[in-house]
Coordinates of N, CA and C in Angstrom, one line a residue:
I1 N 55.2 102.6 95.6 CA 56.4 102.9 95.6 C 56.5 104.3 95.1
P2 N 57.0 105.3 95.8 CA 57.2 106.6 95.3 C 58.4 106.7 94.1
I3 N 58.2 107.3 93.1 CA 59.2 107.6 92.2 C 59.8 109.2 92.3
P4 N 61.1 109.2 92.2 CA 61.8 110.4 92.5 C 61.5 111.3 91.1
P5 N 61.6 112.6 91.5 CA 61.6 113.4 90.5 C 62.5 113.2 89.3
L6 N 62.1 113.8 87.9 CA 62.9 113.4 86.8 C 64.5 113.8 86.8
S7 N 64.6 115.0 87.5 CA 65.8 115.4 87.8 C 66.9 114.7 88.5
V8 N 66.1 113.9 89.5 CA 66.9 113.1 90.3 C 67.3 111.7 89.7
Q9 N 66.1 111.4 88.7 CA 66.4 110.1 88.2 C 67.3 110.3 86.9
E10 N 67.6 111.7 86.4 CA 68.6 112.0 85.5 C 69.9 111.8 86.1
R11 N 70.3 112.2 87.2 CA 71.3 112.3 88.1 C 71.9 111.0 88.4
I12 N 70.8 110.1 88.8 CA 71.2 108.6 89.0 C 71.7 107.9 87.7
V13 N 71.0 108.4 86.7 CA 71.3 107.9 85.3 C 72.8 108.1 85.0
N14 N 73.2 109.3 85.4 CA 74.6 109.8 85.1 C 75.5 109.3 85.8
V15 N 75.3 109.1 86.9 CA 76.1 108.5 88.1 C 76.4 106.8 87.6
L16 N 75.3 106.3 87.2 CA 75.5 104.9 87.0 C 76.3 104.7 85.5
D17 N 76.0 105.7 84.7 CA 76.7 105.6 83.3 C 78.2 105.8 83.5
N18 N 78.5 106.7 84.3 CA 79.8 106.9 84.7 C 80.5 105.5 85.4
F19 N 79.9 105.0 86.2 CA 80.5 103.9 87.0 C 80.3 102.7 85.9
D20 N 79.5 102.7 85.0 CA 79.5 101.5 84.0 C 80.9 101.9 83.0
A21 N 81.1 103.1 82.8 CA 82.3 103.6 81.9 C 83.6 103.3 82.6
I22 N 83.5 103.5 84.0 CA 84.8 103.1 84.8 C 85.1 101.5 84.8
C23 N 83.9 100.7 84.9 CA 84.1 99.3 85.0 C 84.7 98.7 83.6
S24 N 84.0 99.1 82.6 CA 84.3 98.9 81.3 C 86.0 99.1 81.0
D25 N 86.4 100.3 81.3 CA 88.0 100.7 81.2 C 88.7 99.7 81.9
L26 N 88.2 99.5 83.4 CA 89.1 98.4 84.2 C 89.0 97.1 83.5
K27 N 88.1 96.6 82.9 CA 87.9 95.3 82.2 C 88.7 95.2 81.2
I28 N 88.9 96.1 80.6 CA 89.9 96.3 79.3 C 91.3 96.4 79.8
G29 N 91.7 97.5 80.6 CA 93.2 97.7 80.9 C 93.8 97.1 81.8
L30 N 93.0 96.2 82.9 CA 93.4 95.5 84.1 C 94.2 94.3 83.3
P31 N 93.3 93.5 82.7 CA 94.2 92.3 82.3 C 95.4 92.4 81.6
A32 N 95.5 93.5 80.6 CA 96.5 93.6 79.8 C 97.8 94.1 80.7
E33 N 97.4 94.9 81.9 CA 98.5 95.4 82.7 C 99.1 94.3 83.5
I34 N 98.0 93.3 84.0 CA 98.4 92.0 84.6 C 99.4 91.1 83.8
D35 N 99.1 90.9 82.5 CA 99.8 90.3 81.4 C 101.1 90.8 81.3
A36 N 101.2 92.2 81.1 CA 102.7 92.9 81.1 C 103.6 92.6 82.3
R37 N 102.7 92.8 83.6 CA 103.8 92.4 84.7 C 104.1 91.1 84.9
K38 N 103.3 90.1 84.3 CA 103.7 88.7 84.4 C 105.0 88.5 83.5
K39 N 104.8 89.1 82.4 CA 106.0 89.0 81.4 C 107.4 89.5 81.9
Q40 N 107.0 91.0 82.5 CA 108.3 91.5 83.1 C 108.7 90.5 84.3
Y41 N 108.0 90.0 85.0 CA 108.4 89.1 86.2 C 109.3 88.1 85.6
E42 N 108.7 87.2 84.6 CA 109.3 86.2 84.1 C 110.8 86.4 83.5
Y43 N 110.7 87.7 82.7 CA 112.0 88.1 82.0 C 113.1 88.3 83.4
Y44 N 112.7 89.3 84.5 CA 113.6 89.3 85.4 C 114.0 87.9 86.3
R45 N 113.0 87.3 86.4 CA 113.4 85.9 86.9 C 114.1 85.2 86.5
D46 N 114.1 85.0 85.0 CA 114.9 84.2 83.9 C 116.3 84.8 84.1
L47 N 116.4 86.2 84.0 CA 117.8 86.9 84.1 C 118.4 86.5 85.4
L48 N 117.7 86.6 86.4 CA 118.3 86.2 87.7 C 118.8 84.9 87.7
L49 N 117.9 83.9 87.4 CA 118.4 82.5 87.4 C 119.5 82.2 86.5
N50 N 119.5 82.9 85.4 CA 120.7 82.6 84.7 C 121.7 83.7 84.3
F51 N 122.3 84.1 85.7 CA 123.2 85.3 85.7 C 124.6 84.7 85.5
D52 N 125.0 85.7 84.4 CA 126.4 85.5 84.0 C 127.4 86.6 84.5
P53 N 128.1 86.2 85.2 CA 129.3 87.5 86.1 C 130.1 88.0 85.0
L54 N 130.0 87.5 83.5 CA 131.1 88.1 82.8 C 130.5 89.4 81.9
G55 N 129.2 89.8 82.3 CA 128.7 91.0 81.8 C 127.6 90.7 80.7
T56 N 127.6 89.6 79.9 CA 126.7 89.3 78.9 C 125.1 89.7 79.4
V57 N 124.9 89.6 80.5 CA 123.6 89.7 81.1 C 123.3 91.1 81.0
L58 N 124.1 92.1 81.5 CA 124.0 93.3 81.4 C 123.7 94.0 79.8
A59 N 124.5 93.4 79.1 CA 124.3 93.7 77.6 C 123.0 93.2 77.2
Q60 N 122.4 92.2 77.6 CA 121.0 91.7 77.1 C 120.1 92.6 77.7
A61 N 120.1 92.9 79.1 CA 119.3 93.8 79.7 C 119.3 95.1 79.2
S62 N 120.4 95.7 78.7 CA 120.6 96.9 78.1 C 119.6 96.9 76.9
K63 N 119.6 95.9 75.9 CA 118.9 95.6 74.7 C 117.7 95.5 75.1
Q64 N 117.2 94.8 75.9 CA 115.7 94.6 76.3 C 115.1 96.1 76.7
A65 N 115.7 96.8 77.7 CA 115.4 97.8 78.2 C 115.1 98.8 76.9
S66 N 116.1 98.8 75.9 CA 116.0 99.6 74.7 C 114.7 99.4 74.0
K67 N 114.6 97.9 73.8 CA 113.3 97.6 73.1 C 112.1 97.9 73.6
Q68 N 112.0 97.8 75.0 CA 110.9 98.2 75.8 C 110.6 99.8 75.8
A69 N 111.6 100.6 75.8 CA 111.5 102.1 75.6 C 111.0 102.5 74.4
S70 N 111.5 101.6 73.2 CA 110.9 102.2 72.0 C 109.6 101.4 71.9
K71 N 109.3 100.4 72.4 CA 108.0 100.0 72.1 C 107.1 100.8 73.1
Q72 N 107.3 101.3 74.0 CA 106.5 102.3 75.0 C 106.2 103.6 74.1
A73 N 107.3 104.0 73.6 CA 107.2 105.3 72.8 C 106.3 105.3 71.5
S74 N 106.4 104.2 70.9 CA 105.5 103.9 69.8 C 104.1 103.7 70.2
N75 N 103.9 103.2 71.3 CA 102.3 103.0 71.9 C 101.8 104.4 72.3
N76 N 102.4 105.1 72.5 CA 102.1 106.5 73.2 C 102.1 107.4 71.8

């Protein structure tokens, strides 16, 4: 079996290292993003199922949005 030159081997290693880094980032970030979307879905589902036409729902949604905005600001 012929072995490619060292320069080609180094390029292959660089490509595979980059691919491995991307896969690792996805394994870390993707589950967290999925969990965040599930929580968001549950929150809005519950909000719709417990609709209060008197306006208290809007007040709760506003408080929740403020909490999420401050949480995101502190994470960045």
